[in-house]
Short mmCIF file of C-alpha atoms and ligand atoms in Angstrom, two decimals:
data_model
loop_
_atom_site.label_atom_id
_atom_site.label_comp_id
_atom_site.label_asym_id
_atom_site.label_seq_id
_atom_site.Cartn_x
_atom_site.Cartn_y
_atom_site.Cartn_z
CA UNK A 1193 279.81 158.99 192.80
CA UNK A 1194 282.68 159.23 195.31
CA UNK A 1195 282.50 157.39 198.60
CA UNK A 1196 282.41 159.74 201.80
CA UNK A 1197 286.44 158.59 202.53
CA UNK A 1198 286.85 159.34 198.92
CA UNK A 1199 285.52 162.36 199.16
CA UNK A 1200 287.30 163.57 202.63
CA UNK A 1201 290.85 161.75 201.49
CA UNK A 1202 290.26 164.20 198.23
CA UNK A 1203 289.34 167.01 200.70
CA UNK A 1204 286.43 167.21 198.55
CA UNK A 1205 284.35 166.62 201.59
CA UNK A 1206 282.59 169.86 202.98
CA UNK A 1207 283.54 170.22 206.70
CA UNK A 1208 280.96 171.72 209.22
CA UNK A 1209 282.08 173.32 212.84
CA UNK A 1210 279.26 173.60 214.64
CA UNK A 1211 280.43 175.76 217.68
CA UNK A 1212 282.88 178.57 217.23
CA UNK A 1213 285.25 179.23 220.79
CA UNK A 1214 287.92 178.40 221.69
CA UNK A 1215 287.74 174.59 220.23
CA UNK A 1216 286.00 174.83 216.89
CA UNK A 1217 287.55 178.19 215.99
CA UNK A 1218 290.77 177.09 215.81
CA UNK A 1219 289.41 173.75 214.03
CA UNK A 1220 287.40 175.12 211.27
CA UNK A 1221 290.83 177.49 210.38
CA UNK A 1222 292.20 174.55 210.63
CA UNK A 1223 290.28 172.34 208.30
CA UNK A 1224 290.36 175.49 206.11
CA UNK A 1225 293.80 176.06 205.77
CA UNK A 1226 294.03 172.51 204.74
CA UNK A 1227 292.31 172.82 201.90
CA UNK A 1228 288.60 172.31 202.74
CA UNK A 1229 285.27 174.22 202.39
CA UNK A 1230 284.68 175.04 205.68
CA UNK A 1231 281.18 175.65 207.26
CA UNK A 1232 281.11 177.16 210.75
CA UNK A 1233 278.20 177.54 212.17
CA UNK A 1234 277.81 179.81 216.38
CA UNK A 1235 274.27 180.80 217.33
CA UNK A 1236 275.89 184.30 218.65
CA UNK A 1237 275.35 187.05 216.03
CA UNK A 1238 278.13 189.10 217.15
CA UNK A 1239 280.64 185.79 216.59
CA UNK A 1240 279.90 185.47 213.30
CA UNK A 1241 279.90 188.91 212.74
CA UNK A 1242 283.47 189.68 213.90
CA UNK A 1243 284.34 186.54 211.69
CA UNK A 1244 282.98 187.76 208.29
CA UNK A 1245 284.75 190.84 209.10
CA UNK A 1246 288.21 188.39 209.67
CA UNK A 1247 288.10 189.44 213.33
CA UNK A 1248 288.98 187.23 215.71
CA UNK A 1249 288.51 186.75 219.42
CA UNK A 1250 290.31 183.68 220.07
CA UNK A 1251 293.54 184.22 221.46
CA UNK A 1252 294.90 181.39 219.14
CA UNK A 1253 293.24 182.48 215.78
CA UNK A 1254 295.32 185.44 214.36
CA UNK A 1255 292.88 188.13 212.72
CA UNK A 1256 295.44 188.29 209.25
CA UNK A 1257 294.56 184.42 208.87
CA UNK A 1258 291.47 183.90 209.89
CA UNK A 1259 290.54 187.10 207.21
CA UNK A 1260 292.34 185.31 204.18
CA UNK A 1261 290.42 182.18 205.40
CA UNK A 1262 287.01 184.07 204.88
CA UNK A 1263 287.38 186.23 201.89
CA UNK A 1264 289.12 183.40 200.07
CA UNK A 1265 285.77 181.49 200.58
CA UNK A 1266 287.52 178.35 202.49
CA UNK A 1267 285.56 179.26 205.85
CA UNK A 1268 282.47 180.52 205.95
CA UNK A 1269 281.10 181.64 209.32
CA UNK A 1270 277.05 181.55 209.84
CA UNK A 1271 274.12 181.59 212.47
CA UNK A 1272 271.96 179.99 210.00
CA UNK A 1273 271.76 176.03 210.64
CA UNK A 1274 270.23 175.32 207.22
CA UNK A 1275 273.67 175.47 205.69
CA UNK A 1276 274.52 172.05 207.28
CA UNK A 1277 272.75 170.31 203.96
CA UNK A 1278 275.88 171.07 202.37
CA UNK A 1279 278.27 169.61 205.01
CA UNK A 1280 279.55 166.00 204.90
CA UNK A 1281 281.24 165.81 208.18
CA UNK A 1282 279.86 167.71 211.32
CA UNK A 1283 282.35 168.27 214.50
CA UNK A 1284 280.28 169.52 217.68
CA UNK A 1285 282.19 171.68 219.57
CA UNK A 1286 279.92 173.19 222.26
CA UNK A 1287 280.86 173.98 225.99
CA UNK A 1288 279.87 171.32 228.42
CA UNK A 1289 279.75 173.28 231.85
CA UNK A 1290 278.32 172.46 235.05
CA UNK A 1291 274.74 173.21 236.33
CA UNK A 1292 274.61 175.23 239.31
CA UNK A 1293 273.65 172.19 241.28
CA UNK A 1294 277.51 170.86 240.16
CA UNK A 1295 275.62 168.23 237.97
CA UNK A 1296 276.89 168.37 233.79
CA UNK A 1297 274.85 170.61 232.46
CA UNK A 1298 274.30 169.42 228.83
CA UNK A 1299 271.79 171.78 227.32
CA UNK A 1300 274.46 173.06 224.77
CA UNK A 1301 274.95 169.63 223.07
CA UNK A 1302 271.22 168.66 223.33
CA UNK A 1303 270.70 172.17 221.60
CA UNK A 1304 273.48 172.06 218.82
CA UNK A 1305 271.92 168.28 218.27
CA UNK A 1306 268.14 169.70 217.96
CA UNK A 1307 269.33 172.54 215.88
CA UNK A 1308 271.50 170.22 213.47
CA UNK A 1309 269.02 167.12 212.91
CA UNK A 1310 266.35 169.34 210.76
CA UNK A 1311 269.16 169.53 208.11
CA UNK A 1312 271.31 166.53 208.61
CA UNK A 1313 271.74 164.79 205.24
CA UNK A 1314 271.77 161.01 205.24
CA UNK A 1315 275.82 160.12 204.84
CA UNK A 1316 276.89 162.12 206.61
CA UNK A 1317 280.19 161.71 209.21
CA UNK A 1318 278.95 163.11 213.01
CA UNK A 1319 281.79 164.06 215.63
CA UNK A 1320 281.44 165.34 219.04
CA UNK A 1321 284.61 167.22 220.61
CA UNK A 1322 283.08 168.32 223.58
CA UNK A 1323 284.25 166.77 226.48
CA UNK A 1324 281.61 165.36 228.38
CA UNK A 1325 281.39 161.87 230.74
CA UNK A 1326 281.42 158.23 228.66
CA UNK A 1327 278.24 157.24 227.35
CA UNK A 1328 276.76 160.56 226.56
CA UNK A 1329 277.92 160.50 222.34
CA UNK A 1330 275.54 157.09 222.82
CA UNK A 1331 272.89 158.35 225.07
CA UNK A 1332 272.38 162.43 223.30
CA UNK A 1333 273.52 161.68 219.78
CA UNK A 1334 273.34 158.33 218.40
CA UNK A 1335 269.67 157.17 220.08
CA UNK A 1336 268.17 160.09 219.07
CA UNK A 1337 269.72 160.10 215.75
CA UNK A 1338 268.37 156.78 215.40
CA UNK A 1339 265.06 157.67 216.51
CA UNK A 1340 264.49 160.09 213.99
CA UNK A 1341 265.02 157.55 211.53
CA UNK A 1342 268.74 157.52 211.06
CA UNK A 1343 270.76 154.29 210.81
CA UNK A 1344 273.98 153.95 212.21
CA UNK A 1345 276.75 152.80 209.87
CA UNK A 1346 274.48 153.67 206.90
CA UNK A 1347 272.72 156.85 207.17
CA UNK A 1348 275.25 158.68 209.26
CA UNK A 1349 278.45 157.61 211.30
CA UNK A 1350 279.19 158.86 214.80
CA UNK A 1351 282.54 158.81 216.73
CA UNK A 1352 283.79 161.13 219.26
CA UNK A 1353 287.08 162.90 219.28
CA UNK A 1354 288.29 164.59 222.54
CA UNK A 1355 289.03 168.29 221.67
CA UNK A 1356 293.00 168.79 223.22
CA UNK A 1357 293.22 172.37 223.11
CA UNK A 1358 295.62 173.91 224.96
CA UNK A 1359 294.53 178.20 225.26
CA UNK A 1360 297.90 180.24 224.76
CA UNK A 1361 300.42 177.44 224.56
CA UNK A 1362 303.02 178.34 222.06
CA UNK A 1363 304.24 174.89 220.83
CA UNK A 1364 301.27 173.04 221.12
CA UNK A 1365 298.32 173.92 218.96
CA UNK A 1366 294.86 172.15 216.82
CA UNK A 1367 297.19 170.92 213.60
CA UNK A 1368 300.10 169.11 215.92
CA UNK A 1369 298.51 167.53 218.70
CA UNK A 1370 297.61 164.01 218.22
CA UNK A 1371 294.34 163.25 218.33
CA UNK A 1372 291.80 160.58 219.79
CA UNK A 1373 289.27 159.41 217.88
CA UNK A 1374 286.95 156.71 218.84
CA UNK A 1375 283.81 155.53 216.45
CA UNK A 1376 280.37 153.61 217.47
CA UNK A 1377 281.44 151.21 214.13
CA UNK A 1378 284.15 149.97 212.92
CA UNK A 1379 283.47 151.87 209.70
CA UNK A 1380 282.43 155.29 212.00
CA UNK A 1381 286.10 154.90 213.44
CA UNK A 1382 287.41 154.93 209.49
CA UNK A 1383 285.60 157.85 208.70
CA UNK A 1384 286.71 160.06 211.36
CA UNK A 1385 290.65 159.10 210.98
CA UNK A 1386 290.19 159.74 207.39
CA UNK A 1387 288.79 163.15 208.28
CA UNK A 1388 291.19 164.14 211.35
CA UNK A 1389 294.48 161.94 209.73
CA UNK A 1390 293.92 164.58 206.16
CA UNK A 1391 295.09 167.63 209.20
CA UNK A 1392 296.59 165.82 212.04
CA UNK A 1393 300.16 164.09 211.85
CA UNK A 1394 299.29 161.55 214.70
CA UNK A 1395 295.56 160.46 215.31
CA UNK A 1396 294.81 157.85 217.99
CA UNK A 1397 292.19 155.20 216.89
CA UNK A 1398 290.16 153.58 219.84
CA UNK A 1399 287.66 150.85 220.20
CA UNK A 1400 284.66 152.88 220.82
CA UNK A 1401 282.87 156.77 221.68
CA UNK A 1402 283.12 155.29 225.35
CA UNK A 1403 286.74 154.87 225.63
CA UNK A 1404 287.90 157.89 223.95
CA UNK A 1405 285.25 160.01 226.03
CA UNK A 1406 286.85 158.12 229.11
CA UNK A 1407 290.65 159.42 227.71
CA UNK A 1408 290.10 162.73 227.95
CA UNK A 1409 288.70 162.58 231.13
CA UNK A 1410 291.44 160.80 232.55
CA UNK A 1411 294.16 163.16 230.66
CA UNK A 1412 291.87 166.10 232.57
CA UNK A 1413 291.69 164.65 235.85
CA UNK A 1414 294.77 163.29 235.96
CA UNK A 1415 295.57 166.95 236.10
CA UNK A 1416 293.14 168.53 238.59
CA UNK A 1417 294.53 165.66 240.90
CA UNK A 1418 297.88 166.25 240.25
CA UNK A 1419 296.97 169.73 241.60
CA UNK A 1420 295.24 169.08 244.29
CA UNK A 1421 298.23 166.66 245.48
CA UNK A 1422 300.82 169.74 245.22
CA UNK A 1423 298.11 172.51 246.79
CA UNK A 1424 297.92 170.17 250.06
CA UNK A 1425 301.70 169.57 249.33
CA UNK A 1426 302.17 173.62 250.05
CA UNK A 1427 299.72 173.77 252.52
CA UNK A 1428 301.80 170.84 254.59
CA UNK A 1429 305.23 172.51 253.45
CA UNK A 1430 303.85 175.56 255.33
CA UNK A 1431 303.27 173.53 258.67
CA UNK A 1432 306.35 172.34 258.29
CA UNK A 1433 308.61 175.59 257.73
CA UNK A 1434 309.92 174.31 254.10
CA UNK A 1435 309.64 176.38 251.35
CA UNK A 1436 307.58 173.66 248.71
CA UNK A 1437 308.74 175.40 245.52
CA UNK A 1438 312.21 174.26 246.47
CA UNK A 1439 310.66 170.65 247.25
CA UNK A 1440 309.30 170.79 243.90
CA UNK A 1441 312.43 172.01 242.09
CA UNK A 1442 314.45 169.56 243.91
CA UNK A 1443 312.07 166.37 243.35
CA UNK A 1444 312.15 167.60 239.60
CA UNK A 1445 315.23 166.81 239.34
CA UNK A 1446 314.19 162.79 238.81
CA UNK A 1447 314.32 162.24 235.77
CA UNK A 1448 312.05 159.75 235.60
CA UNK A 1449 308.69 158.63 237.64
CA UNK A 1450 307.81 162.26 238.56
CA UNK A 1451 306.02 165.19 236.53
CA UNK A 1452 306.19 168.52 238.46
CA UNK A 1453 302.87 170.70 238.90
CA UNK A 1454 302.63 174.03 240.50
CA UNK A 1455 300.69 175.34 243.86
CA UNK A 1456 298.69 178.20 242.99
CA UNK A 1457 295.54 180.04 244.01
CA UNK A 1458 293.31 177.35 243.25
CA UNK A 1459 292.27 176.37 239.17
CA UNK A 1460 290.51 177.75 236.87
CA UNK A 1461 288.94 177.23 232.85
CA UNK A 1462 286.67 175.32 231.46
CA UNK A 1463 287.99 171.84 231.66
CA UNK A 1464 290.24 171.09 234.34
CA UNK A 1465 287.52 172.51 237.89
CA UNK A 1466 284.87 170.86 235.70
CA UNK A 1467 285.46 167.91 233.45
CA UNK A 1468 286.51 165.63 236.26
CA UNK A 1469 282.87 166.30 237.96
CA UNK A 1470 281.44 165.11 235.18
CA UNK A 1471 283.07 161.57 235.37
CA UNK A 1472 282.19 161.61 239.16
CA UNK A 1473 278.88 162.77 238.60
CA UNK A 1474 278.47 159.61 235.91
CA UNK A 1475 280.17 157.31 238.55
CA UNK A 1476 277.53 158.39 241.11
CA UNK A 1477 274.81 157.46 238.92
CA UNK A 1478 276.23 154.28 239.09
CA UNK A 1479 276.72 154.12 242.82
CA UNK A 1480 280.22 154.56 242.90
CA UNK A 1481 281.96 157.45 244.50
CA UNK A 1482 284.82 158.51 242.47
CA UNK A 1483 287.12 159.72 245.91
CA UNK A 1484 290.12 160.96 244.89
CA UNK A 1485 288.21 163.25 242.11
CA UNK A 1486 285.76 164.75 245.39
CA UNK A 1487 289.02 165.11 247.01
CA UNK A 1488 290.75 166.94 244.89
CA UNK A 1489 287.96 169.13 243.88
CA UNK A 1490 287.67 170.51 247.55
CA UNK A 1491 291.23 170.69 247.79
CA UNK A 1492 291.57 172.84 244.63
CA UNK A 1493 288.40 174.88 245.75
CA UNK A 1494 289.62 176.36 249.29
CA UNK A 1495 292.50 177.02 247.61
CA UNK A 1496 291.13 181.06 246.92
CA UNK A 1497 290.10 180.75 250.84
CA UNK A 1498 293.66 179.70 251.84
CA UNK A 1499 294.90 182.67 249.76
CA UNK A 1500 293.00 185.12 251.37
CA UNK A 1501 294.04 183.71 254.99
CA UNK A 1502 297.64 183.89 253.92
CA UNK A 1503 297.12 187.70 252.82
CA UNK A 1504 295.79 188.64 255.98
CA UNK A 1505 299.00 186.96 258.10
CA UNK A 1506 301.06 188.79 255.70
CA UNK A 1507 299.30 192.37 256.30
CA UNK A 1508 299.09 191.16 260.28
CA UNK A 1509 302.60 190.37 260.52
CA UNK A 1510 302.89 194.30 259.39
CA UNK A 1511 300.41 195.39 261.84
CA UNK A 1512 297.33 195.91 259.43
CA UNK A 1513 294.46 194.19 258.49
CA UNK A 1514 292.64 193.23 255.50
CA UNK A 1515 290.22 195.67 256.12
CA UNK A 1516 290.95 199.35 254.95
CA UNK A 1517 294.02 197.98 253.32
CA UNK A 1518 294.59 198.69 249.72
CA UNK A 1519 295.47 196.03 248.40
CA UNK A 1520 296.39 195.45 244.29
CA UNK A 1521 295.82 191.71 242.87
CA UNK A 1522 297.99 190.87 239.93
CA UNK A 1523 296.39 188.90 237.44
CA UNK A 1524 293.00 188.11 237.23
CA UNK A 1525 292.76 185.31 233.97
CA UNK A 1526 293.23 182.38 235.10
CA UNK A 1527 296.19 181.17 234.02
CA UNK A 1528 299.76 182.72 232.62
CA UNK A 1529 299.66 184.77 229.24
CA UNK A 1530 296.05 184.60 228.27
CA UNK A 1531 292.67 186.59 228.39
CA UNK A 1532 290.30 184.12 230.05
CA UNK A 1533 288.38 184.77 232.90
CA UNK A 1534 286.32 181.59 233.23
CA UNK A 1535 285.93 180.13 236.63
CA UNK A 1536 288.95 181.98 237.72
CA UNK A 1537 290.34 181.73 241.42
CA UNK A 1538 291.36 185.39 241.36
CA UNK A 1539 287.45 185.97 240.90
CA UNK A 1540 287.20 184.18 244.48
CA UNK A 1541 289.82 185.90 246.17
CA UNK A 1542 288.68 189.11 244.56
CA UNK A 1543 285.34 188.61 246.24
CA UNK A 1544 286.29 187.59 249.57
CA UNK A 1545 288.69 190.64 249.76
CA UNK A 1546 285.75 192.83 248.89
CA UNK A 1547 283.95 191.44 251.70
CA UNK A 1548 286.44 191.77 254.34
CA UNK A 1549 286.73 195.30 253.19
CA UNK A 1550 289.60 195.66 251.48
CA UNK A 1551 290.44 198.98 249.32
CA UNK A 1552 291.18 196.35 246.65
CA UNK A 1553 292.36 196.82 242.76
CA UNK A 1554 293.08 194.70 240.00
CA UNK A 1555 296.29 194.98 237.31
CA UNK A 1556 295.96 192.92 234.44
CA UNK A 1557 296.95 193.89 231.09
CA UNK A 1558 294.84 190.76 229.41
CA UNK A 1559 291.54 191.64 231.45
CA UNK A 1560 290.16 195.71 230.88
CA UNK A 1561 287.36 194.73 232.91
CA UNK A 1562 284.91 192.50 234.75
CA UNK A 1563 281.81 192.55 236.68
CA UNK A 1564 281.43 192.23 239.76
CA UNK A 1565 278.00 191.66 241.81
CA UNK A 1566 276.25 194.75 239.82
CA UNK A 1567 279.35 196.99 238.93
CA UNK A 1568 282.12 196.75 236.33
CA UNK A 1569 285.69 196.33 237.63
CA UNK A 1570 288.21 197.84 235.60
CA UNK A 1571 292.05 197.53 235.59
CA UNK A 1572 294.45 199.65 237.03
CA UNK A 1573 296.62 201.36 233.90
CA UNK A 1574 299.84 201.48 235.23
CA UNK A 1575 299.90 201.28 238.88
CA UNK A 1576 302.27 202.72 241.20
CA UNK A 1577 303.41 199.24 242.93
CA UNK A 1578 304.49 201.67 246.25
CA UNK A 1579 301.71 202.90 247.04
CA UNK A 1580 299.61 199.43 248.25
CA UNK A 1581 299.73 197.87 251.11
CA UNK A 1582 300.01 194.67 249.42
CA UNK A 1583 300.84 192.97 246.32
CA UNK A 1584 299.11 189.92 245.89
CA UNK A 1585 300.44 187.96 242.54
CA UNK A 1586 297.54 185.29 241.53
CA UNK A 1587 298.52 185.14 237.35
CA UNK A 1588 302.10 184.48 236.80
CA UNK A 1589 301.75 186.63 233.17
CA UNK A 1590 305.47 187.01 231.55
CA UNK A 1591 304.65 190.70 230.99
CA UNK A 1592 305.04 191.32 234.56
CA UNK A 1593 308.47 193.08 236.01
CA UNK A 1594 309.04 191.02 239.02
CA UNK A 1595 312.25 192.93 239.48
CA UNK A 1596 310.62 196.26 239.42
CA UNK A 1597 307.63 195.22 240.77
CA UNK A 1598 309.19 193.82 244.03
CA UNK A 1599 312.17 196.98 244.26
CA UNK A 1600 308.66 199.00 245.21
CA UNK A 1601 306.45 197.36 246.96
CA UNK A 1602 305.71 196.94 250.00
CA UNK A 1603 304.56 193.51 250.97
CA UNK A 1604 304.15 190.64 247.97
CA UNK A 1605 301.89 187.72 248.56
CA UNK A 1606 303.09 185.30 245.59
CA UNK A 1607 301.19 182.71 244.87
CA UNK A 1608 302.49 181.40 241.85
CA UNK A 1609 306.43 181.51 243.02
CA UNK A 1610 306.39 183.89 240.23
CA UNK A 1611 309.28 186.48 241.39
CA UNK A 1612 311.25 183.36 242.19
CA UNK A 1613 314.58 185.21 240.24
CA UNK A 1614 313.87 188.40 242.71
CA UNK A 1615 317.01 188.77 244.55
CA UNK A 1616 315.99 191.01 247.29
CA UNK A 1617 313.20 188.90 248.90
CA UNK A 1618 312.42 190.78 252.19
CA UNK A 1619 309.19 191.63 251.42
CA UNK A 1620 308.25 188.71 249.28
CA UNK A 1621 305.90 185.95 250.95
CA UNK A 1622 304.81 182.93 249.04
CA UNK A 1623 302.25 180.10 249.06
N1 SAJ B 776 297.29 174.93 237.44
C1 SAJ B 776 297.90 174.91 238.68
N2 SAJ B 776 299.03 174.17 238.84
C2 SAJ B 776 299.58 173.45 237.80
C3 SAJ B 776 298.93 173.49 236.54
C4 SAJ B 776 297.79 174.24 236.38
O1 SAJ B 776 297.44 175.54 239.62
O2 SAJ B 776 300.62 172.82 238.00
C5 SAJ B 776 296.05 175.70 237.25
C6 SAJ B 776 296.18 176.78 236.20
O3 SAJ B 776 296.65 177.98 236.78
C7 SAJ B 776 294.74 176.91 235.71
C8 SAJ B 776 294.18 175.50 235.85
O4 SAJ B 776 295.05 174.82 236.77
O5 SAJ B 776 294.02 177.78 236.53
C9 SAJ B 776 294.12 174.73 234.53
O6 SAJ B 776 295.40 174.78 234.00
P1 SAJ B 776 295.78 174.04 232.60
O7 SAJ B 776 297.21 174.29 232.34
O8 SAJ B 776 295.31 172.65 232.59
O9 SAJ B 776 295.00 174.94 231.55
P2 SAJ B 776 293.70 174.79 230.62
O10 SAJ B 776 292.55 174.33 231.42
O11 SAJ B 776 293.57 176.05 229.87
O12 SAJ B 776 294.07 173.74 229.49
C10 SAJ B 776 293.90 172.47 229.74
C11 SAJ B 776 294.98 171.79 228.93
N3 SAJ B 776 296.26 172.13 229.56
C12 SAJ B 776 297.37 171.44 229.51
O13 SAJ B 776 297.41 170.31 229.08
C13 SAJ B 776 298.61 172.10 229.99
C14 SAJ B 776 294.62 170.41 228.93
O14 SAJ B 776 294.49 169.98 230.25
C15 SAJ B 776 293.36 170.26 228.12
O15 SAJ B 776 293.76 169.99 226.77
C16 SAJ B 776 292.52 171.51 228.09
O16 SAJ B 776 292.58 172.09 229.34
C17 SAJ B 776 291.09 171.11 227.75
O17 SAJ B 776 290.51 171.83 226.97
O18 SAJ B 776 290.61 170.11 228.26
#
């Protein structure tokens, strides 16, 4: 009988994604294309649904591979947990959001845990990917694994690899990204750069769950500081009279020592506004308050506020108000060239327009619709720029005319520098 590293160095080794968005998706195709039998396994019914059909709803999965993928019998998509007996390596790709009380809310990996351990077979490799704050692969998987009678090293091998996905970047994608991969053994470690190493190029071995849990939080908030610096960067440049995007372009120039991020209406998804709380929220447990991570959070969060103020100067400075204005927001997702909604500043400035009274619309080709309080917003078609009192650009999407966009309108708030090529700039103000 092969080993386990035989058996996943042979891609003999059945492969099991348990959670199928915008992570595990994309990593059971991938796993699949590379010449494994691929379980995938979503509590949602409709998910799995669209999947047998070869329909997907990841912006990264195309529907012609995912469909060869399925009828070929490489992936195969269920609800039903049971099927796990068959898998020899499990990946856990769940979301890891935050409670309404801003603490980690980690329901979704106790649950995919709970749901898994009924059918867990002893051998068997166990990966998290979800990004949540050190100590938690330890603390939700490998005590309780233990505890129902499971020994570490012997009976089934844990590490944790940070999931780096990237939604609607072009270059960067699940099969070309190197990869972290930390195990609670030496041998757990082996296992899971056997497994990632058979689709992955470049995997990163580290010393433990801890530290790579730890890397991907840094990587993350690294980021959401970053942002925060260059939001209170704009917000200064404005007190001062200089026009930051220049600042930026000109500081870019270094070529080395200096990494250029963006202003913008404040930041959305499901990893940069939220993984960084959980590392402060960990750090706080341990009486120890993370500062620049609090910082940056409220920076980033009144950046939808400073938006809206910046709106209403604009309309003021051309005698009108917010209120009774019709006003058109471009771009609701929230960021460039993709369909996600999730914790997206436009949502904020949406709302607080509503409130003030605005006659407000929406123009987005990735978003038909989205609720709001108890109604369903839907998207302008194909607006007539000219006839709002204000343009107000929150989602930089590369399907937008600038040119023709700015020729008609009246008044542009940009917030994302995004009609930076516009010539005529009259009626152009930006963050
Ligand atoms: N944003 C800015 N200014 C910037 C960069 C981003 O305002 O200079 C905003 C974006 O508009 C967006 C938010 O921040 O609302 C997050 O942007 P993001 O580019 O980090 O996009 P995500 O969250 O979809 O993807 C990120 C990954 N992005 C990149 O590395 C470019 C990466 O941080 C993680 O691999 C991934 O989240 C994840 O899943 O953790």
């Amino acid at each position: 009988m092969k080993s386990l590293k035989e058996r996943i160095v042979a891609r003999e080794a059945t492969v099991a994604v348990v959670g199928l968005g915008y992570v595990g998706l994309p990593l059971a195709c991938a796993f699949a294309t590379k010449g494994y039998k691929v379980i995938g396994v979503d509590l949602s019914e409709k998910k799995v649904e669209s999947l047998k059909k070869g329909e997907s709803y990841i912006i990264d999965v195309k529907s012609e591979m995912l469909k060869a993928l399925v009828d070929s019998g490489a992936f195969a998509p269920t609800t039903d947990f049971s099927a796990l007996r068959n898998a020899d390596c499990i990946s856990i790709c769940v979301p890891t959001p935050l409670a309404k009380t801003g603490e980690p809310d980690v329901s979704y990996m106790i649950n995919a845990r709970d749901y898994i351990l009924p059918h867990l077979q002893k051998g068997t490799l166990f990966v998290l990917e979800s990004t949540t704050y050190p100590g938690s692969t330890k603390e939700l998987m490998i005590k309780p694994l233990q505890k129902a009678g499971f020994e570490l090293g012997k009976d089934v091998f844990v590490a944790f690899s940070p999931e780096r996905v990237d939604p609607g970047n072009p270059k960067y994608n699940t099969l070309n990204t190197p990869k972290v991969v930390g195990g609670a053994t030496k041998e757990c470690t082996e296992l899971a750069v056997a497994l990632y190493s058979s689709i992955i190029p470049l995997i990163v071995p580290v010393s433990s769950c801890e530290a790579a849990e730890m890397a991907k939080l840094l990587e993350n908030t690294f980021r959401s500081i970053n942002i925060g610096l260059v939001n209170e960067i704009a917000i200064m440049c404005r007190y001062l009279g200089i026009d930051v995007w220049e600042v930026i372009k000109a500081a870019s120039s270094k070529p080395f020592g200096f990494m250029p991020f963006y202003p913008g209406p404040g930041i959305g998804g499901h990893c940069i506004p939220i993984d960084p709380l959980y590392l402060s929220w960990k750090l706080r447990t341990l009486h120890y308050k993370a500062r620049f991570i609090e910082l940056a959070d409220d920076i980033n969060s009144a950046m939808p506020d400073y938006v809206v103020n910046l709106i209403g100067e604009a309309l003021n400075d051309h005698r009108k108000s917010i209120k009774g204005s019709k006003l058109l927001l471009l771009g609701m997702a929230y960021k460039k060239d993709i369909d996600d909604l999730r914790e997206s500043p436009s949502l904020l400035v949406y709302d607080r327009l509503r409130q003030k009274g605005a006659d407000l619309y929406y123009y987005d080709p990735f978003i038909k619709s989205f609720r709001y309080n108890d109604e369903t917003v839907t998207g302008v078609k194909d607006p007539d720029f000219g006839s709002y009192d204000c343009l107000v650009i929150l989602t930089d999407h590369s399907c937008f005319d600038y040119d023709k966009i700015s020729k008609s309108a009246k008044l542009i708030v940009d917030t994302r520098n995004a009609a930076k090529n516009v010539k005529e700039r009259g009626n152009i103000v930006t963050l």
